[in-house]
Amino acid sequence: MKEIQDSEQLQAYIAAHSLAAIFNEQLSGHLHLFSFAQGEHICSKGDPSGYLYVLVKGKLKIFTTTPEGKMLIISFKTPLELIGDVEYIQGTEMINTVEAVSPVHMLGIEYRWLNKYGRDYPPLLHFMLEMITHKFYRKSNFLSLNLMHPVEVRLASYLLSISYDESDPNFTGQLSTINLTDTANFIGTSYRHLNRVIHKLTQDGLIERGNGHLLVKDKAGLAALASRNIYEPNGME
């Protein structure tokens, strides 16, 4: 994580996402702009919480750890999204692990300033309520439907989500085959079955396996298989 010391860029993000009315003058004076590199963790499950983050650029992967120690994807997030909002309201440690899929910019403000200047500020409270309720609506739908989708759909959705950031046409990600056990856990299947599905998608010409990575070869074909990406917010409505 790096802080970007650029007040003009910070103000540009506030204007672009219509945040001026949500973060009043007292609050905005304590907003900071942070950058996170691809693959960097913004927070990990169980970490102490202390910041409210607002995603303004890039894509995030949200996942959790089951009691058995397996990791499970919850969703991918694109702007505008809050991280640390539920934890702020509940006064808890971080509920999930959040990772930057692509280079990410986030606005951040410490909880202490929210407590001092935001607890009785209706525009901020309304904004957080709207974001939290929408988040739990999506999560409820996801948890009930995710494992009902065939593994082919889950893998296609996952590959599309980690390989592309629609807000950054220059970004192209790839999946390391070294981490296929983690990938199997993420999408809720076995390593053996995941390999069978990868072999099938490779034979179908949708992906390519080589140099220790999986690459999307036919984005349109993979998107057709995924139908609606089950891990992306717009696919969860």
GROMACS .gro file of C-alpha atoms in nm:
model
  237
    1MET     CA    1   0.000   0.000   0.000
    2LYS     CA    2   0.122   0.346  -0.087
    3GLU     CA    3  -0.035   0.680  -0.011
    4ILE     CA    4  -0.067   0.903  -0.317
    5GLN     CA    5   0.015   1.259  -0.218
    6ASP     CA    6  -0.193   1.423  -0.490
    7SER     CA    7  -0.482   1.637  -0.368
    8GLU     CA    8  -0.596   1.713  -0.724
    9GLN     CA    9  -0.633   1.345  -0.807
   10LEU     CA   10  -0.813   1.284  -0.479
   11GLN     CA   11  -1.057   1.566  -0.556
   12ALA     CA   12  -1.102   1.433  -0.909
   13TYR     CA   13  -1.212   1.094  -0.771
   14ILE     CA   14  -1.450   1.266  -0.528
   15ALA     CA   15  -1.606   1.458  -0.817
   16ALA     CA   16  -1.615   1.161  -1.056
   17HIS     CA   17  -1.807   0.947  -0.805
   18SER     CA   18  -2.027   1.228  -0.664
   19LEU     CA   19  -1.887   1.189  -0.313
   20ALA     CA   20  -1.870   1.557  -0.216
   21ALA     CA   21  -2.214   1.552  -0.055
   22ILE     CA   22  -2.136   1.228   0.132
   23PHE     CA   23  -1.804   1.335   0.280
   24ASN     CA   24  -1.859   1.687   0.412
   25GLU     CA   25  -1.579   1.937   0.455
   26GLN     CA   26  -1.481   1.805   0.797
   27LEU     CA   27  -1.470   1.445   0.675
   28SER     CA   28  -1.305   1.514   0.340
   29GLY     CA   29  -1.019   1.686   0.518
   30HIS     CA   30  -0.924   1.345   0.658
   31LEU     CA   31  -0.962   1.145   0.336
   32HIS     CA   32  -0.645   0.993   0.192
   33LEU     CA   33  -0.579   0.836  -0.147
   34PHE     CA   34  -0.407   0.497  -0.146
   35SER     CA   35  -0.280   0.268  -0.420
   36PHE     CA   36  -0.252  -0.111  -0.401
   37ALA     CA   37  -0.054  -0.326  -0.644
   38GLN     CA   38  -0.201  -0.622  -0.828
   39GLY     CA   39  -0.216  -0.920  -0.589
   40GLU     CA   40  -0.172  -0.706  -0.276
   41HIS     CA   41  -0.406  -0.761   0.019
   42ILE     CA   42  -0.606  -0.460   0.132
   43CYS     CA   43  -0.701  -0.653   0.446
   44SER     CA   44  -0.717  -1.012   0.570
   45LYS     CA   45  -0.991  -1.190   0.759
   46GLY     CA   46  -0.943  -1.139   1.133
   47ASP     CA   47  -0.731  -0.825   1.097
   48PRO     CA   48  -0.815  -0.532   1.326
   49SER     CA   49  -1.034  -0.283   1.139
   50GLY     CA   50  -0.960   0.087   1.145
   51TYR     CA   51  -1.025   0.234   0.802
   52LEU     CA   52  -1.325   0.280   0.578
   53TYR     CA   53  -1.208   0.239   0.217
   54VAL     CA   54  -1.389   0.355  -0.094
   55LEU     CA   55  -1.288   0.174  -0.412
   56VAL     CA   56  -1.258   0.434  -0.690
   57LYS     CA   57  -1.040   0.251  -0.946
   58GLY     CA   58  -0.959  -0.111  -1.022
   59LYS     CA   59  -1.103  -0.447  -0.921
   60LEU     CA   60  -1.106  -0.635  -0.589
   61LYS     CA   61  -1.144  -1.003  -0.504
   62ILE     CA   62  -1.338  -1.076  -0.184
   63PHE     CA   63  -1.301  -1.418  -0.027
   64THR     CA   64  -1.342  -1.586   0.308
   65THR     CA   65  -1.201  -1.885   0.490
   66THR     CA   66  -1.423  -2.171   0.603
   67PRO     CA   67  -1.385  -2.340   0.944
   68GLU     CA   68  -1.209  -2.624   0.757
   69GLY     CA   69  -0.945  -2.382   0.631
   70LYS     CA   70  -1.066  -2.367   0.272
   71MET     CA   71  -1.101  -2.038   0.088
   72LEU     CA   72  -1.422  -1.949  -0.093
   73ILE     CA   73  -1.481  -1.663  -0.335
   74ILE     CA   74  -1.762  -1.428  -0.236
   75SER     CA   75  -1.742  -1.180  -0.521
   76PHE     CA   76  -1.535  -0.939  -0.726
   77LYS     CA   77  -1.591  -0.566  -0.677
   78THR     CA   78  -1.553  -0.267  -0.907
   79PRO     CA   79  -1.616   0.100  -0.825
   80LEU     CA   80  -1.805   0.225  -0.638
   81GLU     CA   81  -1.765  -0.008  -0.339
   82LEU     CA   82  -1.697   0.020   0.034
   83ILE     CA   83  -1.456  -0.194   0.235
   84GLY     CA   84  -1.471  -0.181   0.614
   85ASP     CA   85  -1.827  -0.045   0.635
   86VAL     CA   86  -1.984  -0.347   0.805
   87GLU     CA   87  -1.689  -0.371   1.044
   88TYR     CA   88  -1.725  -0.001   1.131
   89ILE     CA   89  -2.093  -0.036   1.214
   90GLN     CA   90  -2.049  -0.362   1.407
   91GLY     CA   91  -1.719  -0.273   1.573
   92THR     CA   92  -1.562  -0.601   1.462
   93GLU     CA   93  -1.241  -0.726   1.305
   94MET     CA   94  -1.231  -0.774   0.927
   95ILE     CA   95  -1.488  -1.028   0.813
   96ASN     CA   96  -1.329  -1.120   0.478
   97THR     CA   97  -0.999  -1.103   0.293
   98VAL     CA   98  -0.979  -0.841   0.018
   99GLU     CA   99  -0.718  -0.861  -0.259
  100ALA     CA  100  -0.639  -0.630  -0.551
  101VAL     CA  101  -0.700  -0.811  -0.880
  102SER     CA  102  -0.573  -0.517  -1.084
  103PRO     CA  103  -0.393  -0.199  -0.975
  104VAL     CA  104  -0.632  -0.032  -0.732
  105HIS     CA  105  -0.694   0.319  -0.601
  106MET     CA  106  -0.898   0.364  -0.284
  107LEU     CA  107  -0.999   0.657  -0.071
  108GLY     CA  108  -0.950   0.589   0.298
  109ILE     CA  109  -1.059   0.753   0.619
  110GLU     CA  110  -0.990   0.639   0.975
  111TYR     CA  111  -1.283   0.529   1.189
  112ARG     CA  112  -1.195   0.787   1.452
  113TRP     CA  113  -1.282   1.068   1.210
  114LEU     CA  114  -1.603   0.894   1.110
  115ASN     CA  115  -1.692   0.875   1.478
  116LYS     CA  116  -1.613   1.240   1.533
  117TYR     CA  117  -1.770   1.395   1.223
  118GLY     CA  118  -1.992   1.134   1.060
  119ARG     CA  119  -2.201   0.952   1.318
  120ASP     CA  120  -2.479   1.210   1.298
  121TYR     CA  121  -2.433   1.314   0.936
  122PRO     CA  122  -2.738   1.183   0.739
  123PRO     CA  123  -2.588   1.180   0.384
  124LEU     CA  124  -2.299   0.957   0.495
  125LEU     CA  125  -2.521   0.729   0.703
  126HIS     CA  126  -2.772   0.693   0.418
  127PHE     CA  127  -2.490   0.613   0.173
  128MET     CA  128  -2.345   0.347   0.402
  129LEU     CA  129  -2.688   0.195   0.467
  130GLU     CA  130  -2.757   0.171   0.094
  131MET     CA  131  -2.419   0.012   0.023
  132ILE     CA  132  -2.443  -0.237   0.311
  133THR     CA  133  -2.796  -0.354   0.228
  134HIS     CA  134  -2.704  -0.395  -0.139
  135LYS     CA  135  -2.393  -0.590  -0.036
  136PHE     CA  136  -2.587  -0.834   0.182
  137TYR     CA  137  -2.854  -0.879  -0.084
  138ARG     CA  138  -2.588  -0.983  -0.335
  139LYS     CA  139  -2.410  -1.204  -0.082
  140SER     CA  140  -2.734  -1.383   0.012
  141ASN     CA  141  -2.811  -1.457  -0.351
  142PHE     CA  142  -2.456  -1.568  -0.419
  143LEU     CA  143  -2.428  -1.810  -0.128
  144SER     CA  144  -2.758  -1.974  -0.217
  145LEU     CA  145  -2.687  -2.006  -0.590
  146ASN     CA  146  -2.310  -2.037  -0.634
  147LEU     CA  147  -2.266  -2.408  -0.576
  148MET     CA  148  -2.574  -2.483  -0.788
  149HIS     CA  149  -2.385  -2.366  -1.098
  150PRO     CA  150  -2.178  -2.625  -1.287
  151VAL     CA  151  -1.803  -2.607  -1.228
  152GLU     CA  152  -1.760  -2.502  -1.592
  153VAL     CA  153  -1.964  -2.187  -1.521
  154ARG     CA  154  -1.781  -2.118  -1.197
  155LEU     CA  155  -1.438  -2.152  -1.359
  156ALA     CA  156  -1.539  -1.946  -1.664
  157SER     CA  157  -1.668  -1.670  -1.433
  158TYR     CA  158  -1.356  -1.681  -1.220
  159LEU     CA  159  -1.121  -1.662  -1.520
  160LEU     CA  160  -1.313  -1.368  -1.667
  161SER     CA  161  -1.306  -1.186  -1.333
  162ILE     CA  162  -0.931  -1.221  -1.273
  163SER     CA  163  -0.833  -1.165  -1.637
  164TYR     CA  164  -1.015  -0.843  -1.715
  165ASP     CA  165  -1.092  -0.508  -1.555
  166GLU     CA  166  -1.350  -0.334  -1.773
  167SER     CA  167  -1.241   0.005  -1.639
  168ASP     CA  168  -0.880  -0.057  -1.749
  169PRO     CA  169  -0.849  -0.191  -2.107
  170ASN     CA  170  -0.472  -0.224  -2.066
  171PHE     CA  171  -0.507  -0.477  -1.783
  172THR     CA  172  -0.487  -0.847  -1.867
  173GLY     CA  173  -0.453  -1.095  -1.583
  174GLN     CA  174  -0.378  -1.465  -1.582
  175LEU     CA  175  -0.413  -1.760  -1.349
  176SER     CA  176  -0.101  -1.940  -1.228
  177THR     CA  177  -0.136  -2.317  -1.255
  178ILE     CA  178   0.077  -2.341  -0.941
  179ASN     CA  179  -0.227  -2.218  -0.745
  180LEU     CA  180  -0.489  -2.457  -0.886
  181THR     CA  181  -0.556  -2.610  -0.543
  182ASP     CA  182  -0.646  -2.263  -0.416
  183THR     CA  183  -0.856  -2.205  -0.727
  184ALA     CA  184  -1.045  -2.530  -0.665
  185ASN     CA  185  -1.116  -2.414  -0.310
  186PHE     CA  186  -1.217  -2.068  -0.427
  187ILE     CA  187  -1.487  -2.201  -0.662
  188GLY     CA  188  -1.591  -2.493  -0.440
  189THR     CA  189  -1.474  -2.803  -0.626
  190SER     CA  190  -1.202  -3.067  -0.609
  191TYR     CA  191  -0.858  -3.030  -0.763
  192ARG     CA  192  -0.916  -3.340  -0.977
  193HIS     CA  193  -1.248  -3.217  -1.115
  194LEU     CA  194  -1.102  -2.871  -1.178
  195ASN     CA  195  -0.829  -3.026  -1.392
  196ARG     CA  196  -1.089  -3.217  -1.593
  197VAL     CA  197  -1.279  -2.894  -1.659
  198ILE     CA  198  -0.959  -2.711  -1.754
  199HIS     CA  199  -0.877  -2.990  -2.000
  200LYS     CA  200  -1.224  -2.962  -2.156
  201LEU     CA  201  -1.209  -2.582  -2.188
  202THR     CA  202  -0.863  -2.614  -2.343
  203GLN     CA  203  -0.990  -2.868  -2.595
  204ASP     CA  204  -1.281  -2.636  -2.676
  205GLY     CA  205  -1.035  -2.358  -2.754
  206LEU     CA  206  -1.162  -2.126  -2.479
  207ILE     CA  207  -0.843  -2.118  -2.273
  208GLU     CA  208  -0.478  -2.202  -2.322
  209ARG     CA  209  -0.249  -2.372  -2.074
  210GLY     CA  210   0.123  -2.301  -2.093
  211ASN     CA  211   0.424  -2.144  -1.922
  212GLY     CA  212   0.271  -2.212  -1.583
  213HIS     CA  213  -0.044  -2.009  -1.649
  214LEU     CA  214  -0.398  -2.032  -1.783
  215LEU     CA  215  -0.477  -1.768  -2.043
  216VAL     CA  216  -0.815  -1.676  -2.185
  217LYS     CA  217  -0.801  -1.752  -2.558
  218ASP     CA  218  -1.164  -1.687  -2.651
  219LYS     CA  219  -1.316  -1.422  -2.424
  220ALA     CA  220  -1.650  -1.416  -2.606
  221GLY     CA  221  -1.681  -1.794  -2.593
  222LEU     CA  222  -1.591  -1.804  -2.224
  223ALA     CA  223  -1.842  -1.526  -2.153
  224ALA     CA  224  -2.111  -1.723  -2.338
  225LEU     CA  225  -2.033  -2.027  -2.121
  226ALA     CA  226  -2.050  -1.815  -1.805
  227SER     CA  227  -2.378  -1.662  -1.932
  228ARG     CA  228  -2.377  -1.401  -1.655
  229ASN     CA  229  -2.064  -1.383  -1.448
  230ILE     CA  230  -2.173  -1.515  -1.107
  231TYR     CA  231  -1.885  -1.341  -0.927
  232GLU     CA  232  -1.935  -0.990  -1.064
  233PRO     CA  233  -2.180  -0.751  -0.891
  234ASN     CA  234  -2.371  -0.681  -1.212
  235GLY     CA  235  -2.422  -1.051  -1.256
  236MET     CA  236  -2.571  -1.083  -0.908
  237GLU     CA  237  -2.865  -0.848  -0.948
   0.00000   0.00000   0.00000
